[in-house]
Tab-separated table of C-alpha atoms and ligand atoms in Angstrom:
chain	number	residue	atom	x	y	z
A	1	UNK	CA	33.635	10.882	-0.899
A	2	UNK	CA	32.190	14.214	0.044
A	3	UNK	CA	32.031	17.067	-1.879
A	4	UNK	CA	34.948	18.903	-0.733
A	5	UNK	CA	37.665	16.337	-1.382
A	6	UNK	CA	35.724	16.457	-4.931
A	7	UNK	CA	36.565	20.062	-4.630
A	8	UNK	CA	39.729	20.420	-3.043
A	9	UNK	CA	41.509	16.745	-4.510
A	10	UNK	CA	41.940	18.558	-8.285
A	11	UNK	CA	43.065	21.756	-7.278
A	12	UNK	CA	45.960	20.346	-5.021
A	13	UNK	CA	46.997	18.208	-8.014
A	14	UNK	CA	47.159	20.812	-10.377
A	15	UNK	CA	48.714	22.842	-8.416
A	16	UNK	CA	51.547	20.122	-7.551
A	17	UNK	CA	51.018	19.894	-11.558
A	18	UNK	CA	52.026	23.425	-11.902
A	19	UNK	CA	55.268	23.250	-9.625
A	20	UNK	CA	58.106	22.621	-12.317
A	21	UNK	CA	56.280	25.246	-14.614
A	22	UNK	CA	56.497	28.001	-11.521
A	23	UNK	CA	60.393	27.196	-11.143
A	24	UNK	CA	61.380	27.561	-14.979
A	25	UNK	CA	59.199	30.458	-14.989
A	26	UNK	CA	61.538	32.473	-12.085
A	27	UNK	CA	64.616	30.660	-13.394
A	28	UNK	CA	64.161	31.852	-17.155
A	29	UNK	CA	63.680	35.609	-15.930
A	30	UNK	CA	67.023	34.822	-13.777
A	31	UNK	CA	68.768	34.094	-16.434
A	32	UNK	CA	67.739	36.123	-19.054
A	33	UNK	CA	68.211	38.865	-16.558
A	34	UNK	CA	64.726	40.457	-15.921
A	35	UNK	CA	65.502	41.331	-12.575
A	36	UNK	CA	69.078	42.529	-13.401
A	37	UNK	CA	68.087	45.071	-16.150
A	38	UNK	CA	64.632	46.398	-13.991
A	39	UNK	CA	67.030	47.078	-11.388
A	40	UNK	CA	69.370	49.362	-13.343
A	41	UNK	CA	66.837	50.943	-15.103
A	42	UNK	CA	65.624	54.562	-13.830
A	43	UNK	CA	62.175	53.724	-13.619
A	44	UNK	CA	60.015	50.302	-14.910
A	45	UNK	CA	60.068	49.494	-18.510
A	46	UNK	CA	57.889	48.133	-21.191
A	47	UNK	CA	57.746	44.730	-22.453
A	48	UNK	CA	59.023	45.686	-25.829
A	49	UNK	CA	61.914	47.946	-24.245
A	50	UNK	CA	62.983	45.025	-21.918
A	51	UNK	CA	62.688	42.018	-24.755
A	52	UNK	CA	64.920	44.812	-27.287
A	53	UNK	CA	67.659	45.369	-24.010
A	54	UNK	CA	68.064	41.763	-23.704
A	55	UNK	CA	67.671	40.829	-27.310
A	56	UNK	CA	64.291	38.223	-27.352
A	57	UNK	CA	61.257	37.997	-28.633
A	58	UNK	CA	58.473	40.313	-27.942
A	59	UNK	CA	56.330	38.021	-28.073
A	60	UNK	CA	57.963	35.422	-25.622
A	61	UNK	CA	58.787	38.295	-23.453
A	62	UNK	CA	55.918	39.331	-22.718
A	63	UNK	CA	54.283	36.503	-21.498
A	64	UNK	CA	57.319	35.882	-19.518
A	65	UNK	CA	56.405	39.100	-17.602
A	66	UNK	CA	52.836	38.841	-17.319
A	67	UNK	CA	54.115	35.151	-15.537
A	68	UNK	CA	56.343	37.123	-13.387
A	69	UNK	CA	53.658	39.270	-12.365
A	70	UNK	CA	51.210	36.522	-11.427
A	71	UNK	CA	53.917	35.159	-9.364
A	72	UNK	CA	54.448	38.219	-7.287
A	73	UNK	CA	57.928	38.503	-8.982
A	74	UNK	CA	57.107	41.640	-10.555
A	75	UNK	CA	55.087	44.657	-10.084
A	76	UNK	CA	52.977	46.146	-13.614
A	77	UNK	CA	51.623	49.559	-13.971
A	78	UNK	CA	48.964	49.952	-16.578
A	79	UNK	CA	49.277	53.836	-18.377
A	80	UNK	CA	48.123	55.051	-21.636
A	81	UNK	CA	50.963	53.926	-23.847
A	82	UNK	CA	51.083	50.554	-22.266
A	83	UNK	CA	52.084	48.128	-19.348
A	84	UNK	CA	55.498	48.988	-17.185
A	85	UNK	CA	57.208	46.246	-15.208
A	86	UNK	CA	58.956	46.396	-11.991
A	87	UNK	CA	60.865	44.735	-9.584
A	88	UNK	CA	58.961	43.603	-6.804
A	89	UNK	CA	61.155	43.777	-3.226
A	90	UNK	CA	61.603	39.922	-2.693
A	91	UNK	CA	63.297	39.794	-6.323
A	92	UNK	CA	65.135	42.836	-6.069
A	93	UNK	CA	66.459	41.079	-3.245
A	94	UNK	CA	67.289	37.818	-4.005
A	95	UNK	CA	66.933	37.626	-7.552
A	96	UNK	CA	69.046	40.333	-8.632
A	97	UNK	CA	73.187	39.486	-9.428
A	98	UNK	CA	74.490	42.065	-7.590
A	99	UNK	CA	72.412	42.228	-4.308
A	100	UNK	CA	74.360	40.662	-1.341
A	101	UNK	CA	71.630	38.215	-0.751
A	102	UNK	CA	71.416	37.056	-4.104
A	103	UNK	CA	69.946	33.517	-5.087
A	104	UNK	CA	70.756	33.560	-8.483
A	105	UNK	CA	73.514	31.293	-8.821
A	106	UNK	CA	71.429	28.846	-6.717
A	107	UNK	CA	68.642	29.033	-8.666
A	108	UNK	CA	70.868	28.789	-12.204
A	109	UNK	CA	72.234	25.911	-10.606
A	110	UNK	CA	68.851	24.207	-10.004
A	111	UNK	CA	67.643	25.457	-13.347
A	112	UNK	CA	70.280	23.401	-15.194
A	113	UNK	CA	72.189	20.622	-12.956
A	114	UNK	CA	68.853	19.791	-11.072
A	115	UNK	CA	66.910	20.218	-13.094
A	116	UNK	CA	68.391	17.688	-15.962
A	117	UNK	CA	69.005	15.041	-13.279
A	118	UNK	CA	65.575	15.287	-12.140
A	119	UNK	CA	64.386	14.364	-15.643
A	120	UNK	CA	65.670	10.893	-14.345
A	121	UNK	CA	63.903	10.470	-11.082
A	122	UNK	CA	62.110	7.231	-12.363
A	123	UNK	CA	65.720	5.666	-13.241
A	124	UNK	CA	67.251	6.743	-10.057
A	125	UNK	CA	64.184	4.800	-8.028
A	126	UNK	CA	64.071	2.013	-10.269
A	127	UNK	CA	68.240	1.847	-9.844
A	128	UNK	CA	68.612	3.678	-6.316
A	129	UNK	CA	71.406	5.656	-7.496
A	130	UNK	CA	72.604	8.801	-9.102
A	131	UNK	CA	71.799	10.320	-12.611
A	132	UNK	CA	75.148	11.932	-13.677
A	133	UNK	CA	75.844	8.697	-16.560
A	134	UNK	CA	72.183	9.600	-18.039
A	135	UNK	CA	71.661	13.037	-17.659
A	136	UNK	CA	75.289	13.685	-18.626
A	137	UNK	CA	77.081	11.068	-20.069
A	138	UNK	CA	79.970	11.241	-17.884
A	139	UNK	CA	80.723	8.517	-15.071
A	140	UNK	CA	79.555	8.563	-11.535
A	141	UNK	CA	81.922	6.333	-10.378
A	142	UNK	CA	84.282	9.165	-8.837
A	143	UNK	CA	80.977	11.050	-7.630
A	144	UNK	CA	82.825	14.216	-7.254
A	145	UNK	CA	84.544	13.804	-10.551
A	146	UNK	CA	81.107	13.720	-12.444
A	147	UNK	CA	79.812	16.964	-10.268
A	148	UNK	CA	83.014	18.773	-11.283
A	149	UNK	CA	83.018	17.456	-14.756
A	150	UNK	CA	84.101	20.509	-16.091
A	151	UNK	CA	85.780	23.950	-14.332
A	152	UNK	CA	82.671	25.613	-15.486
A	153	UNK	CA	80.181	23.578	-13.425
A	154	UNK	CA	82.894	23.622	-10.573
A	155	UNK	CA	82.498	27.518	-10.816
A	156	UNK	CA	78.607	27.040	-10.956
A	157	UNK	CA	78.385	24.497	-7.969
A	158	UNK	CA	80.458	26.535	-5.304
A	159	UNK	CA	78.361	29.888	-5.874
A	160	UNK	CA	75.354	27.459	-5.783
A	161	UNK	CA	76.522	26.481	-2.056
A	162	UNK	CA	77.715	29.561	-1.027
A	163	UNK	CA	74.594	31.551	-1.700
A	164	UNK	CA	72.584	29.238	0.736
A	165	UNK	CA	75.334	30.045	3.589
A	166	UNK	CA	74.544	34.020	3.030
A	167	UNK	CA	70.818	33.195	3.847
A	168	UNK	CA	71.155	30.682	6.543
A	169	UNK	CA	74.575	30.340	7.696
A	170	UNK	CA	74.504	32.464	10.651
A	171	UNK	CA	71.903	30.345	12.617
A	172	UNK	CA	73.567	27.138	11.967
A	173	UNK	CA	76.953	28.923	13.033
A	174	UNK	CA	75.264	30.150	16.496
A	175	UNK	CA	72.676	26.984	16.880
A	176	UNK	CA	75.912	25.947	19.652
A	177	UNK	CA	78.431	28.018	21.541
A	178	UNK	CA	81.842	27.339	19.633
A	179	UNK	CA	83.652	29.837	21.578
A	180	UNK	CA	85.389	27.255	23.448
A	181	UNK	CA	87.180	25.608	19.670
A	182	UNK	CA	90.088	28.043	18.250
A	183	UNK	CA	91.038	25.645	15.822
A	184	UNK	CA	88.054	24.638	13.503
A	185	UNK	CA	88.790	22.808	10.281
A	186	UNK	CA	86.146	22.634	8.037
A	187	UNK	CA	86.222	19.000	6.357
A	188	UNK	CA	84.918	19.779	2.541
A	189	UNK	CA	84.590	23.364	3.314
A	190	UNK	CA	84.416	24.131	-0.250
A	191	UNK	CA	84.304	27.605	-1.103
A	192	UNK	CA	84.763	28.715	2.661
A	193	UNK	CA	80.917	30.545	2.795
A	194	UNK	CA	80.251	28.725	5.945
A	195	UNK	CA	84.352	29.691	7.064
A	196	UNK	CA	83.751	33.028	6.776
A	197	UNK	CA	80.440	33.013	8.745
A	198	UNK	CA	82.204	31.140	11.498
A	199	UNK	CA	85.088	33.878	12.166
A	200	UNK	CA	83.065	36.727	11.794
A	201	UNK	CA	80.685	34.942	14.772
A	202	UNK	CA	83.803	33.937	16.660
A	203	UNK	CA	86.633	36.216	16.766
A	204	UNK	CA	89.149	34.004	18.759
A	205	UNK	CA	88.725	30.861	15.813
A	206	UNK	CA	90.715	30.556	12.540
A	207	UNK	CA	89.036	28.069	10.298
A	208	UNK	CA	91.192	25.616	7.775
A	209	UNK	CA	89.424	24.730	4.812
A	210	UNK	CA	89.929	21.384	3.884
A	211	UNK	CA	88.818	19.801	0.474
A	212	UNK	CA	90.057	18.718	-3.179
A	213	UNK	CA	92.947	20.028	-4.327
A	214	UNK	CA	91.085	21.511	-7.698
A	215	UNK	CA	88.668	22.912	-4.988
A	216	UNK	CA	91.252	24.466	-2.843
A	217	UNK	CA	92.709	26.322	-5.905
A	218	UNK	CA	89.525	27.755	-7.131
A	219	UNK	CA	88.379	28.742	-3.744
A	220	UNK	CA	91.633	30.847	-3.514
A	221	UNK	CA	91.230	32.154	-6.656
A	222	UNK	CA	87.659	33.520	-6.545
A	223	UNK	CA	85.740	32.637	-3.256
A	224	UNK	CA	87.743	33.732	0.042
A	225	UNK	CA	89.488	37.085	-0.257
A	226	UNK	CA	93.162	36.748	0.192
A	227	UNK	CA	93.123	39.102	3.128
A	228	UNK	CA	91.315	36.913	5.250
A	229	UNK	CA	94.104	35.656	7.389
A	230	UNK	CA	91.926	33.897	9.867
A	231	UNK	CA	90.777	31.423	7.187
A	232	UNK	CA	93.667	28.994	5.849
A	233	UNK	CA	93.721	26.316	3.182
A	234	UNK	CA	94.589	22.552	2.757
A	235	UNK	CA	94.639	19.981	0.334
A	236	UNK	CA	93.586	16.323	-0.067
A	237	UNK	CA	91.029	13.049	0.073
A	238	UNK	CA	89.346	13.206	3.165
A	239	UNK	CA	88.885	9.129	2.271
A	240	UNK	CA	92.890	8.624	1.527
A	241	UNK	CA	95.058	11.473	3.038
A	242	UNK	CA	95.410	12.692	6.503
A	243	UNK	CA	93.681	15.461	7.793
A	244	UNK	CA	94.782	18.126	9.821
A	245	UNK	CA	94.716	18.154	13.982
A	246	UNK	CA	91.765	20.394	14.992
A	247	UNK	CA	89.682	21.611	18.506
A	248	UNK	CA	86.305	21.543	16.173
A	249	UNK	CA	85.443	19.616	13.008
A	250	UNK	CA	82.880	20.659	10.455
A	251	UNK	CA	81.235	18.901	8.646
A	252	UNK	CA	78.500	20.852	6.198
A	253	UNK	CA	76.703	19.001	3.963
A	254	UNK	CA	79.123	16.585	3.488
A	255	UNK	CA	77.255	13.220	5.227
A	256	UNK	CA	74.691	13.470	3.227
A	257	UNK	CA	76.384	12.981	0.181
A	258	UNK	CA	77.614	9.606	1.042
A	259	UNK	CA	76.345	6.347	2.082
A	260	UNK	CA	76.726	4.913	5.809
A	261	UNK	CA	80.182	2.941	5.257
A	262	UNK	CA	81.565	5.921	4.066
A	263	UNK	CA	80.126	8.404	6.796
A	264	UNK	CA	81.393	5.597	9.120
A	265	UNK	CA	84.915	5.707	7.623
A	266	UNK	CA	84.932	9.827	7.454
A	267	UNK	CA	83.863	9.956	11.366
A	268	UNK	CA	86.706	7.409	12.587
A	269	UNK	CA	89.091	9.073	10.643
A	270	UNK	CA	88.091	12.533	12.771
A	271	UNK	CA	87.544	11.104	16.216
A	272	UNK	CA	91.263	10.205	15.489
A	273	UNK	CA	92.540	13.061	14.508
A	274	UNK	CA	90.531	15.137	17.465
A	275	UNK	CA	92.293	16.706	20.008
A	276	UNK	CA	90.733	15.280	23.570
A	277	UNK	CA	87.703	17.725	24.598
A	278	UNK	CA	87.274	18.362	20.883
A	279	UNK	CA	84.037	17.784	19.282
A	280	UNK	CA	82.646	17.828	15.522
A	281	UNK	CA	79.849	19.299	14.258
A	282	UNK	CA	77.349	18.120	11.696
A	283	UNK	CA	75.454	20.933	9.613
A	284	UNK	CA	72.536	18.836	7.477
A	285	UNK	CA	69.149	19.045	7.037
A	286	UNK	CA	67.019	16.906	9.307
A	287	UNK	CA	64.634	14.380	8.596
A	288	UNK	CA	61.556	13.825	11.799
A	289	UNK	CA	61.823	10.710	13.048
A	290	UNK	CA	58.121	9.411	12.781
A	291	UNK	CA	57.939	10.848	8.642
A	292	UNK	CA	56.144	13.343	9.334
A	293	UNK	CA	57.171	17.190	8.858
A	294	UNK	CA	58.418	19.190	6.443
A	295	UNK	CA	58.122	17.962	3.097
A	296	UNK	CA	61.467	20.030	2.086
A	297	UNK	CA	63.606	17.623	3.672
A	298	UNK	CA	62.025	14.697	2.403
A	299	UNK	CA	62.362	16.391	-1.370
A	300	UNK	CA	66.283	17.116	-0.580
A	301	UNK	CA	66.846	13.096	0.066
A	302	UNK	CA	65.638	12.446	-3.066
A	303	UNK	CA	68.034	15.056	-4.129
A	304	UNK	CA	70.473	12.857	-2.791
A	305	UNK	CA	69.166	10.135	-4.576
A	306	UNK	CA	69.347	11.897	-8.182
A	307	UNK	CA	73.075	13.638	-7.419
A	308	UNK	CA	75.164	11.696	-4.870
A	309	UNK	CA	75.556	8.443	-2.734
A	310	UNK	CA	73.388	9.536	-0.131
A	311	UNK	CA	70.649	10.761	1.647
A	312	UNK	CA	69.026	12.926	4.152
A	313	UNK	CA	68.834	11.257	7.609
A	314	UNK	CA	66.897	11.439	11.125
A	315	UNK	CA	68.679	12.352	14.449
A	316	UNK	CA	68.842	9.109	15.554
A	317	UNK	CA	70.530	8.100	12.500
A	318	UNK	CA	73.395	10.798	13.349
A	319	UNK	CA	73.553	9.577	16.589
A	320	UNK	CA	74.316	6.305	15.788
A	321	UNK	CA	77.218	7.608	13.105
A	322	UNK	CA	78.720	9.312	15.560
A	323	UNK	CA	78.349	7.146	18.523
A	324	UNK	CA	79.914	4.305	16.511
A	325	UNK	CA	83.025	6.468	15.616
A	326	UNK	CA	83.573	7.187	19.248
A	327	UNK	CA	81.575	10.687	19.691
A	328	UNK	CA	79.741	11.644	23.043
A	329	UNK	CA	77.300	14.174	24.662
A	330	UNK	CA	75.908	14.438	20.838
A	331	UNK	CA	73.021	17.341	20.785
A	332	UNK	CA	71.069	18.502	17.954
A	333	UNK	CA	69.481	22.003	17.445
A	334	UNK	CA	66.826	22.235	14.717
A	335	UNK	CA	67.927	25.899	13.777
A	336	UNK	CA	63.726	26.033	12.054
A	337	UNK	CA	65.501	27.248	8.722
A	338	UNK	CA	66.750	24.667	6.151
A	339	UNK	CA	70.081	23.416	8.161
A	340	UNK	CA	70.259	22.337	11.343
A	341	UNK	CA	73.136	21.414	13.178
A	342	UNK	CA	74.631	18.246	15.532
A	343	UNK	CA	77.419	18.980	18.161
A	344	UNK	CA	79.173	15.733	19.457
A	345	UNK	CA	82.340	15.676	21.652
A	346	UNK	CA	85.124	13.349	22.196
B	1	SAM	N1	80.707	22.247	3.310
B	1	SAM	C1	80.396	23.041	2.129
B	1	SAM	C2	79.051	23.719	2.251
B	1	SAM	O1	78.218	23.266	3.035
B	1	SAM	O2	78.837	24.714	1.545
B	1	SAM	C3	80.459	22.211	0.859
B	1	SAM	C4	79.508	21.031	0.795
B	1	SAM	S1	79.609	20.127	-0.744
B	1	SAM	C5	78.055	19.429	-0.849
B	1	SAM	C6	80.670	18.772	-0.385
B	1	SAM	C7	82.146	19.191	-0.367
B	1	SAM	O3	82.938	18.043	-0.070
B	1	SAM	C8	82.627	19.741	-1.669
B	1	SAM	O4	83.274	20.959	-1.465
B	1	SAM	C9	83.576	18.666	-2.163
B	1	SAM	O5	84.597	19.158	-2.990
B	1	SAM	C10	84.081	18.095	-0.872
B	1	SAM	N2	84.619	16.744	-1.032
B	1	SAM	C11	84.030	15.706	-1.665
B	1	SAM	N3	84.813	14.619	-1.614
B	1	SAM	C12	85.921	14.977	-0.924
B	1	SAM	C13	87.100	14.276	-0.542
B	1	SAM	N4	87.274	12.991	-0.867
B	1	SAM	N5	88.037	14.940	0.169
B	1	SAM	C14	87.858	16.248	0.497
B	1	SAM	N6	86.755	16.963	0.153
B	1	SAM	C15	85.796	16.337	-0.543
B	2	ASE	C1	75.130	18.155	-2.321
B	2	ASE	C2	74.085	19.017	-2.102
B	2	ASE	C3	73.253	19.284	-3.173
B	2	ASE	C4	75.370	17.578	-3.562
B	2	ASE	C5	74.545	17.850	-4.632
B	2	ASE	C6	73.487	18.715	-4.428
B	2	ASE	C7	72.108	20.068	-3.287
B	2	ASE	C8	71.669	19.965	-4.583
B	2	ASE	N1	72.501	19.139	-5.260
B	2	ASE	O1	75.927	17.853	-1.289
B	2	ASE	C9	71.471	20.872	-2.220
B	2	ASE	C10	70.251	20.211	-1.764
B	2	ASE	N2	69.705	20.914	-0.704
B	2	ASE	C11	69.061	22.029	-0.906
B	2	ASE	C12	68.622	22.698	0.340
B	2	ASE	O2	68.828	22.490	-1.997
């Protein structure tokens, strides 16, 4: 071996060591709401005035911010009485509550749901399934029943999704001219992020949103503003009830949360239901074909693995979903953020 790899082998693994202690680290200033309070505030603040406002230790506090601050997440300023915190931009940004760009729901999400299946990753490779049973003690037979097991982590799961879509959406919207498709229905549109990036890109489309009836309701209630008349609702199983006739079909996120039989099932179902000239397109992140490439994708399948029936797939492995339900011309666009999107026409 020569001396570099002596060198260079430890530091990678500490730092790969390091990365769960870097996440909790950003997530516990998210939720205590560092970022929230340094934002109000008229200039930066102590440690001591920050751990009083949001009622911790001083102690704990401190160190929390001196973490912050070694992770670029916050600015200090050393004076004569002491050290003042600040927002840095990129949290002011994104880690703030109130910022339009805001990551924090995301992050709380990952911070708590992920973050407790992930304690299981051994069990889900040993099994090759989900983590909801052992992590949560409630039943992953309905999957969708165990990630909704309560209103609260309904609540917590459709901000978590439509945070990402206020990042990323637009270039997965506009990765294919959908000009041409008035009538787009948005199969498991959930809270309608992805909707509402669609009609603001396309003024000629209306987009239904079509997913769970609990879903449906809560969307109403909190997610799409009522006076968005270009986005309309519907209820039911994709798996069991009919869906509605459509020029465009969306499908975001939703493949990937289900094994082949039941993508295969999902996609006939569609082809049916497509008007002639129609087409369907597939929003997921992409795996490369010969394993290499981005190591994000290949940590979101075993995402999959931990939290749902499914996994991330390859191009080809698209292709041959949707060539086996019927779909032609099929093109794929790597948008080079975290989405990329699949076009295929009948
Ligand atoms: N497309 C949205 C996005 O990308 O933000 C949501 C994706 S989420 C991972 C999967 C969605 O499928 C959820 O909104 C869920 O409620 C919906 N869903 C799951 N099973 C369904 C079913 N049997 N019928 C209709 N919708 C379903
Ligand atoms: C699902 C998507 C996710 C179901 C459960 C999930 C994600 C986390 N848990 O359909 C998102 C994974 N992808 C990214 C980019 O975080």
């Amino acid at each position: 071996m020569s001396s570099t790899e002596d060198l260079n082998y430890p530091q990678i693994l500490l730092q790969y060591r390091n990365g769960f202690l870097v996440s909790k680290v950003m997530f516990t200033a998210c939720e205590l709401g560092v970022f929230d309070l340094l934002l109000e505030s008229e200039g930066p603040l102590s440690s001591d005035a920050i751990a009083e406002r949001l009622g911790t230790s001083a102690t704990g506090m401190e160190r929390l911010l001196d973490a912050c601050v070694g992770l670029k997440l916050l600015g200090v300023e050393i004076k004569s009485e002491g050290a003042f915190y600040q927002n840095t931009e990129i949290s002011s940004l994104y880690l703030t509550k109130s910022s339009p760009k805001s990551q924090y729901h995301h992050f709380m999400y990952y911070s708590k749901t992920v973050y407790s299946c992930w304690n299981y990753l051994t069990d889900a490779v040993r099994d090759g399934r989900n983590q909801y049973e052992r992590a949560f003690g409630v039943s992953s037979k309905d999957l969708f029943g165990a990630i909704y097991r309560s209103e609260e982590e309904m609540i917590k799961f459709m901000h978590f999704l439509n945070e990402y879509w206020s990042i990323c959406g637009k270039d997965v919207i506009a990765a294919f001219d959908l000009s041409p498709f008035t009538l787009i229905c948005d199969l498991g549109g959930g809270p309608g992020g992805l909707a509402q990036e669609c009609i603001s890109l396309y003024p000629n489309s209306t987009v239904t949103i079509y997913d769970l009836p609990e879903v449906v309701r809560m969307a109403k209630e909190r997610f799409v503003p009522l006076e968005e008349r270009r986005i309309t609702f519907r209820e039911g199983d994709f798996f069991k009830d009919p869906i509605p006739e459509a020029d465009l079909y969306v499908l975001a996120r939703v493949l990937h949360d289900w094994a082949d039989d039941k993508c295969m099932q999902l996609l006939a179902k569609v082809y049916k239901a497509c008007k002639p000239g129609g087409g369907v397109l597939v929003v997921e992140t992409l795996l490369n074909e010969d394993k290499t490439g981005t190591l994000e994708s290949k940590l979101y399948s075993m995402m999959m693995l931990v939290q749902t029936e499914g996994k991330e797939r390859t191009p080809t492995e698209y292709n041959k979903l949707l060539t086996a339900a019927g779909f032609r011309e099929i093109q794929v666009k790597k948008t080079g953020k975290l989405y990329d999107a699949i076009l295929g026409r009948k």
